[in-house]
PDB file of C-alpha atoms in Angstrom:
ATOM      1  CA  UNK A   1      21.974   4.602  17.483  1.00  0.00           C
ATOM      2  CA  UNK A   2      20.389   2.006  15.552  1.00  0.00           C
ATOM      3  CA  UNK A   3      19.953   3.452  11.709  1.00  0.00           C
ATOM      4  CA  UNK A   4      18.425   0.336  10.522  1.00  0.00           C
ATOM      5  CA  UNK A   5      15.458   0.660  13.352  1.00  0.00           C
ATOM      6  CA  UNK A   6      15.221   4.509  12.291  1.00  0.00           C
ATOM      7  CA  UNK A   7      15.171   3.556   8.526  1.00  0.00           C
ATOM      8  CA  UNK A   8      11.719   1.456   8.801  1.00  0.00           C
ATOM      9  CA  UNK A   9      10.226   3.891  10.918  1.00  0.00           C
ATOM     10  CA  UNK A  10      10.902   6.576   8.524  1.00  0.00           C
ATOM     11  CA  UNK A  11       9.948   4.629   5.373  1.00  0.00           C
ATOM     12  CA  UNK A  12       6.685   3.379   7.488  1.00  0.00           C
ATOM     13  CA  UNK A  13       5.893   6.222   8.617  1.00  0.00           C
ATOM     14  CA  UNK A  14       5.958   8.227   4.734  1.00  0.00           C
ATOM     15  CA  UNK A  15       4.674   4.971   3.138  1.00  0.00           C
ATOM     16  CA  UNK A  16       1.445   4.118   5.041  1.00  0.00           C
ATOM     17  CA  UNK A  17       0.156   7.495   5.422  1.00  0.00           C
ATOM     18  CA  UNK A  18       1.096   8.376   1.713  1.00  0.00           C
ATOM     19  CA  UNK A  19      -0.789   5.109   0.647  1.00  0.00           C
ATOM     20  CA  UNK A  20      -3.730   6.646   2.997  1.00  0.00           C
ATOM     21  CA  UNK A  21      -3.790   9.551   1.231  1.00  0.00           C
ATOM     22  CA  UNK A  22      -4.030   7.835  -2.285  1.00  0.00           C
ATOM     23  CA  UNK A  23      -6.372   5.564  -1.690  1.00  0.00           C
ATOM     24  CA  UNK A  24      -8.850   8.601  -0.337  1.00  0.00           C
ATOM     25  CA  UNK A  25      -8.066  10.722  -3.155  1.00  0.00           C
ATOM     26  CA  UNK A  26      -8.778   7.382  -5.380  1.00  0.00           C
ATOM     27  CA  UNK A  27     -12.309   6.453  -3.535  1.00  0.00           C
ATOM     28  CA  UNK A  28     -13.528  10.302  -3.419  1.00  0.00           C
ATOM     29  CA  UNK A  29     -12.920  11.049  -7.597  1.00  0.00           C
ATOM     30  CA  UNK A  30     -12.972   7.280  -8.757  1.00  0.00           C
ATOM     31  CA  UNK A  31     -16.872   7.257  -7.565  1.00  0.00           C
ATOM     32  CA  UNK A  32     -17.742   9.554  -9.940  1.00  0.00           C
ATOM     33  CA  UNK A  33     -15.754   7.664 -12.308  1.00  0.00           C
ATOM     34  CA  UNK A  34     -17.702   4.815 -11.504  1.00  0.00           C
ATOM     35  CA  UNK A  35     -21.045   6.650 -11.423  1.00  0.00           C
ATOM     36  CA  UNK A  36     -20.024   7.579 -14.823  1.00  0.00           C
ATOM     37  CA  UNK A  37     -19.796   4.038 -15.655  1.00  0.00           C
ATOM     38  CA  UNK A  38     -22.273   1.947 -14.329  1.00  0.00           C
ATOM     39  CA  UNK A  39     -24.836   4.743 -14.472  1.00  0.00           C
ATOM     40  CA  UNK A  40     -28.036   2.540 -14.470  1.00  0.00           C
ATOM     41  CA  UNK A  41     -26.787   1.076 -10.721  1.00  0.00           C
ATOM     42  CA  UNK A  42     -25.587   3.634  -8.398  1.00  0.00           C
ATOM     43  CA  UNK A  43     -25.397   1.060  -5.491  1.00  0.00           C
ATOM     44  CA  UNK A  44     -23.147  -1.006  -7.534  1.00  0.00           C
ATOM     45  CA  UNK A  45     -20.730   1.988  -8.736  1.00  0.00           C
ATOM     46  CA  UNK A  46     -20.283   2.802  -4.404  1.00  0.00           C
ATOM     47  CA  UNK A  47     -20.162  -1.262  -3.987  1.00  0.00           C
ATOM     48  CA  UNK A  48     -17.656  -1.772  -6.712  1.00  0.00           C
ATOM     49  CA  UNK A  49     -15.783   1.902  -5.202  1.00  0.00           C
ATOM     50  CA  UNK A  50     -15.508   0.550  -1.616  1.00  0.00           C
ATOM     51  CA  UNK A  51     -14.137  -3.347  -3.123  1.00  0.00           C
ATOM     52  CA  UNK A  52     -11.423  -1.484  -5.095  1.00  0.00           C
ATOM     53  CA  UNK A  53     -10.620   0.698  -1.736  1.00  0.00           C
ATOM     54  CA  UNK A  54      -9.877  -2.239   0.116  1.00  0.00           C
ATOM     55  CA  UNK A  55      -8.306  -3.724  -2.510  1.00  0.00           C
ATOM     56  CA  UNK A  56      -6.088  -1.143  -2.723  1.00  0.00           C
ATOM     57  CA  UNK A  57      -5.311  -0.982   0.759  1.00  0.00           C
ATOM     58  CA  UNK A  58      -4.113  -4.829   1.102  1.00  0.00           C
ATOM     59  CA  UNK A  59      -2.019  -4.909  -2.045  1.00  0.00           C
ATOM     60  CA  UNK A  60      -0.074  -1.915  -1.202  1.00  0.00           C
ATOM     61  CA  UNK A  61       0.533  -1.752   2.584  1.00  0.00           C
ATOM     62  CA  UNK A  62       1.098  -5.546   2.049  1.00  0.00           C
ATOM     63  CA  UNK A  63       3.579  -4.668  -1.013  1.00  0.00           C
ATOM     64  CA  UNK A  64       5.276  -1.893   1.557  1.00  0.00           C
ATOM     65  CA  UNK A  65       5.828  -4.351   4.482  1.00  0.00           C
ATOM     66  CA  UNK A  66       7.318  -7.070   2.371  1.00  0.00           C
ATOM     67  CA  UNK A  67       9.596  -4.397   0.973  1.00  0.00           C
ATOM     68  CA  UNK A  68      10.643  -2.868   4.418  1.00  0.00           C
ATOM     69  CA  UNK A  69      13.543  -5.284   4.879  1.00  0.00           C
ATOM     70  CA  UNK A  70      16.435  -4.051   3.511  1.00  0.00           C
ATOM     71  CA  UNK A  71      20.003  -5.806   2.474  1.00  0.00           C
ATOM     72  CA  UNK A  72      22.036  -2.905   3.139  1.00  0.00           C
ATOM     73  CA  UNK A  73      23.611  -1.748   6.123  1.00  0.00           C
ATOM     74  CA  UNK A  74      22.322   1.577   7.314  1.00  0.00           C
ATOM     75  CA  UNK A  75      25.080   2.746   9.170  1.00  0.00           C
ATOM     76  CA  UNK A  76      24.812   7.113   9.304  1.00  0.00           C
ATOM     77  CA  UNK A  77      22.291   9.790   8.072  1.00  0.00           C
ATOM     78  CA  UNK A  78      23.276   9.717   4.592  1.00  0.00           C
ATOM     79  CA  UNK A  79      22.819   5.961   3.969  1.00  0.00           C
ATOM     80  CA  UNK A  80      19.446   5.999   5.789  1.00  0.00           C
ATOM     81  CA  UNK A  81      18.068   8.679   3.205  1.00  0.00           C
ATOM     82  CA  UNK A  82      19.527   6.934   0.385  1.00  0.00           C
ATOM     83  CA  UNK A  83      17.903   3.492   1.428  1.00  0.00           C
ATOM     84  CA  UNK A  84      14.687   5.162   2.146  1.00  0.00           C
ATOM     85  CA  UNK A  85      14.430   7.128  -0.899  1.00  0.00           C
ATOM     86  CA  UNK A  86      14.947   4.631  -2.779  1.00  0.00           C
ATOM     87  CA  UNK A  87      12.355   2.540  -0.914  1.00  0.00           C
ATOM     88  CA  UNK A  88       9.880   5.328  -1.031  1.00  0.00           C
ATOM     89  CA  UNK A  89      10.562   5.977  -4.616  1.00  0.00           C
ATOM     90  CA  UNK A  90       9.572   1.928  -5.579  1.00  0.00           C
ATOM     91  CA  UNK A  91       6.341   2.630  -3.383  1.00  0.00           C
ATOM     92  CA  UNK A  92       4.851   5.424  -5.097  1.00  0.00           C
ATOM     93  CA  UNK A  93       6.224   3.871  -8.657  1.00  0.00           C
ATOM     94  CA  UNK A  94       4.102   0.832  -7.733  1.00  0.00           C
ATOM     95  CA  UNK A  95       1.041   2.829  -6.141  1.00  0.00           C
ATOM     96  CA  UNK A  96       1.053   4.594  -9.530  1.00  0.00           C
ATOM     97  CA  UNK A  97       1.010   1.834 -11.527  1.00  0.00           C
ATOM     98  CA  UNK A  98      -1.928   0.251 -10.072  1.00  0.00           C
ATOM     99  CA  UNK A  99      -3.511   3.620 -10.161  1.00  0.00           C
ATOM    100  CA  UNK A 100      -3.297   3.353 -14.066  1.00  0.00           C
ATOM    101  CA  UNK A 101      -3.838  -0.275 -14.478  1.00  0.00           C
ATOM    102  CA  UNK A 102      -7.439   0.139 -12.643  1.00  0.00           C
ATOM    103  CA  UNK A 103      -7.888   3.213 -14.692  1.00  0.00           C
ATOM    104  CA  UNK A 104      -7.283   1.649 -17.977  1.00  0.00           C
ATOM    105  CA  UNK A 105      -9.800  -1.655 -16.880  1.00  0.00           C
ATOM    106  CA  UNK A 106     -12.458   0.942 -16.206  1.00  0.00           C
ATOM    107  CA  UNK A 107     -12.003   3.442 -18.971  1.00  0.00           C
ATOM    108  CA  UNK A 108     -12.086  -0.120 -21.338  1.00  0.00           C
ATOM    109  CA  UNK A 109     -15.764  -0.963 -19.340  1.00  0.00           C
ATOM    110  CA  UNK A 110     -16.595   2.698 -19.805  1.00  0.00           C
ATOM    111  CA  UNK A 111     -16.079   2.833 -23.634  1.00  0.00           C
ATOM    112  CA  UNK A 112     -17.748  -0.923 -23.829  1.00  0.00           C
ATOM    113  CA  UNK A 113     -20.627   0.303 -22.024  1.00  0.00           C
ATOM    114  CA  UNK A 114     -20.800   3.297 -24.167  1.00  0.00           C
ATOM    115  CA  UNK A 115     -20.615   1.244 -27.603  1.00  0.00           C
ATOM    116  CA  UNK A 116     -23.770  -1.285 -26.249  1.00  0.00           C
ATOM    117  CA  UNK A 117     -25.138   1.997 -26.082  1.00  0.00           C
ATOM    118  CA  UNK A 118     -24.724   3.195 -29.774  1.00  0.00           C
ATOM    119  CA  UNK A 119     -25.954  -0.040 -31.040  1.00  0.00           C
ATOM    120  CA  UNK A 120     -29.200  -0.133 -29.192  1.00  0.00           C
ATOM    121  CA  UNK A 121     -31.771   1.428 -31.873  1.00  0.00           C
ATOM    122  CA  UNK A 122     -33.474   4.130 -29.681  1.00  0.00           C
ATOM    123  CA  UNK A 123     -36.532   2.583 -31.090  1.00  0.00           C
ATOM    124  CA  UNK A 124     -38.209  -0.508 -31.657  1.00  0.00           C
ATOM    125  CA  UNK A 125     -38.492  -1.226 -35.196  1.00  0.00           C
ATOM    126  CA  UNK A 126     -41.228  -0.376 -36.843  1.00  0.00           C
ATOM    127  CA  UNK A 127     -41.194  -3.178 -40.129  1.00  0.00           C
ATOM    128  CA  UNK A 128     -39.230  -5.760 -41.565  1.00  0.00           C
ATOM    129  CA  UNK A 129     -37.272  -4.932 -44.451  1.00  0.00           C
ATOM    130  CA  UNK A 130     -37.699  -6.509 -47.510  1.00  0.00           C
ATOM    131  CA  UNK A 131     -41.426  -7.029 -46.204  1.00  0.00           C
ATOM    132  CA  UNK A 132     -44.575  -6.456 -48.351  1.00  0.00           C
ATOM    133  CA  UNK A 133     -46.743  -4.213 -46.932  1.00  0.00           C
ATOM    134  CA  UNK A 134     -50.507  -5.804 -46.222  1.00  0.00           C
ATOM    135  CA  UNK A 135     -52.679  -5.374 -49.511  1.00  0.00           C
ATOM    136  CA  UNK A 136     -55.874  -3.115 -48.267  1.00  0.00           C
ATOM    137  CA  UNK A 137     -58.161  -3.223 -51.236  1.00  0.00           C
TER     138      UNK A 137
END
């Protein structure tokens, strides 16, 4: 039996399904993240949703197919689980921190957004200070 073969079908098939799996659970409560955030432009929240999905998708399957070769000789059972542990384990440390990295860049728009919104005067204003007012007499 080959265990190298069986050791990149196993890690494929846990890796590409688990990076599925996150990216839907990403898309489905990130949009109302994004809603959230770009609230004047709903089109542009879904727009901006879908980018990031795809984004997603090609910088983590591509991250798990450069990573499928491995150095190590997977010669029984044992070794095969140990090599694609430790595979899976860099996978979902690297999903995770592009989950927080995107995260953090939207929560900083979010809280921009916000502030341009504390410094609009919910008025226009109404006189110039330091103005005279008109002499009626």
């Amino acid at each position: 039996m080959d265990w190298t073969a069986t050791s990149y079908f196993t890690y494929l098939a846990i890796t590409v399904p688990l990076t599925v799996w996150v990216a839907r659970t990403l898309s489905s409560n990130g949009g109302v993240f994004l809603q959230d955030v770009f609230a004047d432009n709903t089109a542009l929240a879904d727009a901006i949703n879908k980018l990031l999905v795809v984004g997603f998708y090609l910088l983590n399957v591509g991250f798990v197919l450069l990573y499928l070769r491995t150095g190590e000789t997977v010669t029984d059972l044992p070794s095969l689980m140990e090599v694609v542990s430790l595979k899976v384990g860099v996978v979902m440390v690297v999903l995770g921190l592009i989950h927080f990295t995107n995260v953090y860049v939207f929560n900083s728009i979010r809280r921009r957004v916000r502030q341009e919104s504390f410094r609009t005067p919910p008025l226009p204003p109404q006189h110039v200070m330091g103005a005279r007012p008109a002499y009626e007499g």
